[in-house]
Amino acid sequence: MVYFVGAGPGAEDLITVRGERLLKEAQVVIYAGSLVNPELLKGVREGCEVYNSAYMTLEEVMETIIEAEKKGRMTVRLHTGDPCLYGAVREQMDILDREGIPYESCPGVSSFCGAAAALNLEYTLPDVSQSVVITRMEGRTPVPGRESVRAFEHGATMVLFLSAGLLKELAEQLLLGGFKEDTPAAIVYKATWPEEESHICTVGTLKETAEKYGITKTALIIVGEAVRHRQYQRSKLSDPGFSTGVR
Ligand code: SAH
């Protein structure tokens, strides 16, 4: 059996209770070494084989899992944040399907939630924004043209993964997409790790802010009025005029 487990955004106590239990039971662990906190591996059982997938190709990862399965061993494939976002899990699952190997997913706390916590931010402020767009700038992995940052003319809150090294281009795209130079933005570096940093800026100052603090990776960019959290309406849900049925 194979479990795709979300490791959470960084802090070792932000894995789920289920994820932690699966890690303790695993006989083979393959973790995404570039972003998974190695402290999480402290609790694995004696004799557990531990591999860092940062040094492995997809083929090597799959071979390791298939071998483990042949020996009747349980594997945890540990991904950063929640595996459903930029986790490259589908390609692994397709191979497991072909091999007839059963698997299950265990969610994790995504870094976009960790970043909101770092800023005490609510992405969906009434009367400000009720939608969150999770996207990225195009890198080696292409982004379909209809989803390019500039195609989003909506004013919704945006969370950009994998884009901290492309802030000049990002700001250009955001301006083309209808945001303003002075639209609030934030850069959150290593959310929930001990070295976490968060910096509030604007679309126009994204690049200089990142340069000032030497941030080039492992950061999320958040864009939109929700960052400033002014002029919002109180929630209707806890309004005294509402019955609890809709809460
Ligand atoms: N599945 C992960 C995302 C993997 S893609 C998740 O749900 O969070 C890797 C990108 O995620 C990084 O380039 C960075 O943009 C972001 N990221 C991951 N962990 C982060 C953290 N602790 N703080 C800020 N950004 C993070």
Short mmCIF file of C-alpha atoms and ligand atoms in Angstrom, two decimals:
data_model
loop_
_atom_site.label_atom_id
_atom_site.label_comp_id
_atom_site.label_asym_id
_atom_site.label_seq_id
_atom_site.Cartn_x
_atom_site.Cartn_y
_atom_site.Cartn_z
CA MET A 1 0.00 0.00 0.00
CA VAL A 2 1.19 3.51 -0.84
CA TYR A 3 0.13 6.69 0.95
CA PHE A 4 0.63 10.12 -0.57
CA VAL A 5 0.92 12.26 2.54
CA GLY A 6 0.95 16.04 2.85
CA ALA A 7 3.80 17.07 5.15
CA GLY A 8 2.41 20.55 5.77
CA PRO A 9 4.12 23.85 5.01
CA GLY A 10 7.21 23.43 7.19
CA ALA A 11 6.71 23.44 10.96
CA GLU A 12 7.04 19.85 12.12
CA ASP A 13 3.83 19.98 14.15
CA LEU A 14 1.74 21.04 11.17
CA ILE A 15 1.42 17.57 9.68
CA THR A 16 -2.01 16.00 10.28
CA VAL A 17 -2.50 13.42 13.03
CA ARG A 18 -3.23 10.86 10.31
CA GLY A 19 -0.13 11.81 8.35
CA GLU A 20 2.02 11.44 11.44
CA ARG A 21 0.54 8.02 12.17
CA LEU A 22 1.19 6.85 8.61
CA LEU A 23 4.78 8.09 8.83
CA LYS A 24 5.29 6.11 12.04
CA GLU A 25 3.92 2.95 10.40
CA ALA A 26 5.81 3.30 7.11
CA GLN A 27 8.51 0.82 6.13
CA VAL A 28 9.64 3.00 3.23
CA VAL A 29 9.49 6.82 3.13
CA ILE A 30 10.26 8.87 0.04
CA TYR A 31 10.19 12.56 0.92
CA ALA A 32 10.47 15.69 -1.20
CA GLY A 33 13.76 16.84 0.30
CA SER A 34 13.83 20.39 -0.99
CA LEU A 35 10.85 21.54 1.09
CA VAL A 36 9.86 18.86 3.59
CA ASN A 37 11.16 19.54 7.10
CA PRO A 38 13.64 16.71 7.89
CA GLU A 39 12.53 16.87 11.56
CA LEU A 40 9.40 15.03 10.43
CA LEU A 41 11.50 11.94 9.78
CA LYS A 42 12.61 11.64 13.40
CA GLY A 43 9.65 9.45 14.28
CA VAL A 44 10.00 6.73 11.62
CA ARG A 45 10.31 3.18 12.88
CA GLU A 46 13.61 1.36 13.14
CA GLY A 47 14.69 -0.17 9.85
CA CYS A 48 12.49 2.17 7.77
CA GLU A 49 14.16 2.96 4.45
CA VAL A 50 14.22 6.73 3.87
CA TYR A 51 14.85 8.29 0.43
CA ASN A 52 15.12 11.93 -0.61
CA SER A 53 13.34 12.32 -3.94
CA ALA A 54 15.24 15.56 -4.67
CA TYR A 55 18.02 13.28 -5.92
CA MET A 56 15.79 10.81 -7.77
CA THR A 57 14.06 10.71 -11.13
CA LEU A 58 10.39 9.78 -11.36
CA GLU A 59 11.50 6.37 -12.64
CA GLU A 60 13.73 5.82 -9.59
CA VAL A 61 10.95 6.86 -7.22
CA MET A 62 8.51 4.49 -8.86
CA GLU A 63 11.01 1.63 -8.95
CA THR A 64 11.58 2.07 -5.21
CA ILE A 65 7.84 1.99 -4.53
CA ILE A 66 7.25 -1.03 -6.78
CA GLU A 67 10.12 -2.94 -5.11
CA ALA A 68 8.72 -2.12 -1.66
CA GLU A 69 5.30 -3.30 -2.75
CA LYS A 70 6.73 -6.62 -3.98
CA LYS A 71 8.13 -7.14 -0.48
CA GLY A 72 4.74 -6.31 1.04
CA ARG A 73 6.02 -3.07 2.57
CA MET A 74 4.02 0.10 3.21
CA THR A 75 5.35 3.25 1.54
CA VAL A 76 4.72 6.87 2.46
CA ARG A 77 5.37 9.33 -0.34
CA LEU A 78 5.77 12.55 1.61
CA HIS A 79 5.02 15.74 -0.28
CA THR A 80 5.30 19.34 0.89
CA GLY A 81 2.14 21.22 1.88
CA ASP A 82 -0.82 19.42 0.38
CA PRO A 83 0.04 16.99 -2.43
CA CYS A 84 -2.85 18.27 -4.58
CA LEU A 85 -1.05 21.54 -5.43
CA TYR A 86 1.98 21.36 -7.71
CA GLY A 87 2.74 17.97 -6.20
CA ALA A 88 3.26 16.00 -9.44
CA VAL A 89 1.30 13.17 -7.84
CA ARG A 90 -1.01 12.28 -10.72
CA GLU A 91 1.88 10.96 -12.82
CA GLN A 92 2.91 8.72 -9.92
CA MET A 93 -0.67 7.52 -9.41
CA ASP A 94 -1.04 6.70 -13.10
CA ILE A 95 2.00 4.43 -12.90
CA LEU A 96 0.64 2.78 -9.73
CA ASP A 97 -2.68 2.24 -11.53
CA ARG A 98 -0.85 0.53 -14.38
CA GLU A 99 1.04 -1.65 -11.90
CA GLY A 100 -2.14 -2.47 -9.99
CA ILE A 101 -0.71 -1.02 -6.75
CA PRO A 102 -3.29 0.47 -4.37
CA TYR A 103 -2.79 3.96 -2.94
CA GLU A 104 -4.54 6.59 -0.89
CA SER A 105 -4.03 10.31 -0.26
CA CYS A 106 -3.74 12.01 3.11
CA PRO A 107 -4.15 15.78 2.90
CA GLY A 108 -1.78 18.31 4.41
CA VAL A 109 -1.79 22.01 5.29
CA SER A 110 -0.84 23.82 2.12
CA SER A 111 1.71 26.62 2.29
CA PHE A 112 -0.98 29.06 1.12
CA CYS A 113 -2.72 28.40 4.44
CA GLY A 114 0.60 28.70 6.28
CA ALA A 115 1.18 32.06 4.57
CA ALA A 116 -2.27 33.31 5.57
CA ALA A 117 -1.48 32.31 9.15
CA ALA A 118 1.83 34.19 8.99
CA LEU A 119 -0.09 37.34 8.06
CA ASN A 120 -3.23 36.64 10.12
CA LEU A 121 -4.97 37.05 6.81
CA GLU A 122 -8.44 36.12 5.62
CA TYR A 123 -8.31 35.66 1.85
CA THR A 124 -12.08 35.94 1.53
CA LEU A 125 -13.10 39.20 3.18
CA PRO A 126 -16.77 40.12 2.67
CA ASP A 127 -17.12 43.01 0.20
CA VAL A 128 -13.43 42.83 -0.69
CA SER A 129 -12.90 39.42 -2.26
CA GLN A 130 -14.76 36.14 -2.12
CA SER A 131 -12.48 34.15 -4.40
CA VAL A 132 -8.87 33.01 -4.29
CA VAL A 133 -6.92 32.24 -7.44
CA ILE A 134 -4.03 29.87 -6.93
CA THR A 135 -1.62 30.02 -9.80
CA ARG A 136 2.00 30.45 -10.81
CA MET A 137 4.17 32.17 -13.35
CA GLU A 138 5.25 29.99 -16.21
CA GLY A 139 8.59 28.34 -15.61
CA ARG A 140 9.90 25.09 -17.03
CA THR A 141 6.33 23.90 -16.57
CA PRO A 142 4.11 25.80 -19.00
CA VAL A 143 0.90 27.56 -17.91
CA PRO A 144 -1.98 27.37 -20.42
CA GLY A 145 -2.35 30.78 -22.13
CA ARG A 146 -5.97 31.27 -21.06
CA GLU A 147 -4.76 31.02 -17.44
CA SER A 148 -1.81 33.39 -17.65
CA VAL A 149 -1.67 35.90 -14.78
CA ARG A 150 -2.73 38.73 -17.05
CA ALA A 151 -5.80 36.78 -18.18
CA PHE A 152 -7.28 37.00 -14.69
CA GLU A 153 -9.18 40.30 -14.79
CA HIS A 154 -11.14 39.81 -11.65
CA GLY A 155 -9.73 41.59 -8.61
CA ALA A 156 -9.92 38.34 -6.61
CA THR A 157 -7.17 37.55 -4.14
CA MET A 158 -4.27 35.83 -5.90
CA VAL A 159 -1.76 33.44 -4.42
CA LEU A 160 1.27 32.76 -6.58
CA PHE A 161 3.36 29.67 -6.07
CA LEU A 162 6.75 29.00 -7.68
CA SER A 163 7.14 32.60 -8.82
CA ALA A 164 9.47 34.35 -6.34
CA GLY A 165 12.28 34.41 -8.92
CA LEU A 166 10.11 36.12 -11.55
CA LEU A 167 8.79 39.18 -9.77
CA LYS A 168 9.50 41.75 -12.49
CA GLU A 169 7.56 39.65 -14.99
CA LEU A 170 4.87 38.92 -12.42
CA ALA A 171 4.28 42.61 -11.69
CA GLU A 172 4.02 43.32 -15.45
CA GLN A 173 1.45 40.56 -15.83
CA LEU A 174 -0.54 41.73 -12.81
CA LEU A 175 -0.71 45.27 -14.21
CA LEU A 176 -1.87 43.93 -17.57
CA GLY A 177 -4.49 41.92 -15.68
CA GLY A 178 -6.02 45.03 -14.15
CA PHE A 179 -4.24 45.31 -10.81
CA LYS A 180 -2.67 48.67 -9.94
CA GLU A 181 0.87 49.61 -8.93
CA ASP A 182 -0.46 50.32 -5.44
CA THR A 183 -2.55 47.13 -5.08
CA PRO A 184 -1.45 45.56 -1.78
CA ALA A 185 0.78 42.51 -2.00
CA ALA A 186 2.78 40.34 0.39
CA ILE A 187 5.80 38.09 0.14
CA VAL A 188 5.84 35.24 2.64
CA TYR A 189 9.12 33.34 2.83
CA LYS A 190 9.23 29.89 4.44
CA ALA A 191 5.85 30.23 6.10
CA THR A 192 5.70 28.36 9.45
CA TRP A 193 9.45 27.53 9.43
CA PRO A 194 11.59 29.09 12.19
CA GLU A 195 13.10 31.39 9.55
CA GLU A 196 9.69 32.62 8.31
CA GLU A 197 9.57 36.19 7.01
CA SER A 198 6.63 38.16 5.70
CA HIS A 199 6.78 41.51 3.99
CA ILE A 200 3.85 43.66 2.98
CA CYS A 201 4.40 45.72 -0.15
CA THR A 202 2.51 46.59 -3.32
CA VAL A 203 2.43 45.18 -6.85
CA GLY A 204 4.80 48.00 -7.86
CA THR A 205 7.36 47.19 -5.15
CA LEU A 206 7.32 43.37 -5.26
CA LYS A 207 10.69 43.04 -6.92
CA GLU A 208 12.57 45.60 -4.83
CA THR A 209 11.08 44.16 -1.63
CA ALA A 210 12.27 40.64 -2.48
CA GLU A 211 15.70 42.02 -3.42
CA LYS A 212 15.94 43.98 -0.20
CA TYR A 213 15.40 40.83 1.86
CA GLY A 214 17.28 38.48 -0.49
CA ILE A 215 14.24 36.30 -1.23
CA THR A 216 14.46 34.30 -4.45
CA LYS A 217 12.61 31.07 -3.63
CA THR A 218 10.44 29.17 -1.14
CA ALA A 219 8.05 32.08 -1.00
CA LEU A 220 4.46 32.80 -1.85
CA ILE A 221 3.22 36.05 -3.32
CA ILE A 222 -0.21 37.21 -2.27
CA VAL A 223 -1.92 39.97 -4.19
CA GLY A 224 -5.16 41.85 -3.60
CA GLU A 225 -7.04 44.22 -1.35
CA ALA A 226 -7.57 41.43 1.19
CA VAL A 227 -3.90 41.88 2.17
CA ARG A 228 -4.66 45.36 3.51
CA HIS A 229 -7.88 44.23 5.22
CA ARG A 230 -9.58 47.59 5.35
CA GLN A 231 -13.13 48.48 4.39
CA TYR A 232 -14.63 45.05 4.66
CA GLN A 233 -18.15 44.14 5.77
CA ARG A 234 -18.62 42.06 8.89
CA SER A 235 -19.58 38.47 8.12
CA LYS A 236 -23.24 37.74 7.55
CA LEU A 237 -22.80 34.31 9.05
CA SER A 238 -22.44 35.47 12.64
CA ASP A 239 -24.93 38.30 12.22
CA PRO A 240 -27.50 38.29 15.03
CA GLY A 241 -30.23 38.47 12.35
CA PHE A 242 -29.22 35.08 10.90
CA SER A 243 -30.52 31.74 12.10
CA THR A 244 -27.88 29.11 12.91
CA GLY A 245 -29.13 26.85 10.09
CA VAL A 246 -27.10 28.77 7.55
CA ARG A 247 -23.91 28.96 9.62
N1 SAH B 1 2.20 21.30 -2.47
C1 SAH B 1 2.84 22.49 -1.94
C2 SAH B 1 3.40 23.38 -3.03
C3 SAH B 1 4.58 22.77 -3.77
S1 SAH B 1 5.22 23.82 -5.02
C4 SAH B 1 1.85 23.23 -1.04
O1 SAH B 1 0.68 22.84 -0.94
O2 SAH B 1 2.26 24.19 -0.40
C5 SAH B 1 6.56 24.59 -4.19
C6 SAH B 1 6.26 26.06 -3.97
O3 SAH B 1 5.37 26.17 -2.88
C7 SAH B 1 7.45 26.92 -3.59
O4 SAH B 1 8.13 27.37 -4.74
C8 SAH B 1 6.79 28.07 -2.89
O5 SAH B 1 6.21 28.97 -3.81
C9 SAH B 1 5.66 27.38 -2.18
N2 SAH B 1 5.98 27.01 -0.79
C10 SAH B 1 6.11 25.77 -0.28
N3 SAH B 1 6.32 25.82 1.06
C11 SAH B 1 6.33 27.13 1.38
C12 SAH B 1 6.45 27.85 2.61
N4 SAH B 1 6.61 27.22 3.78
N5 SAH B 1 6.39 29.20 2.57
C13 SAH B 1 6.18 29.86 1.41
N6 SAH B 1 6.05 29.23 0.23
C14 SAH B 1 6.11 27.90 0.21
#
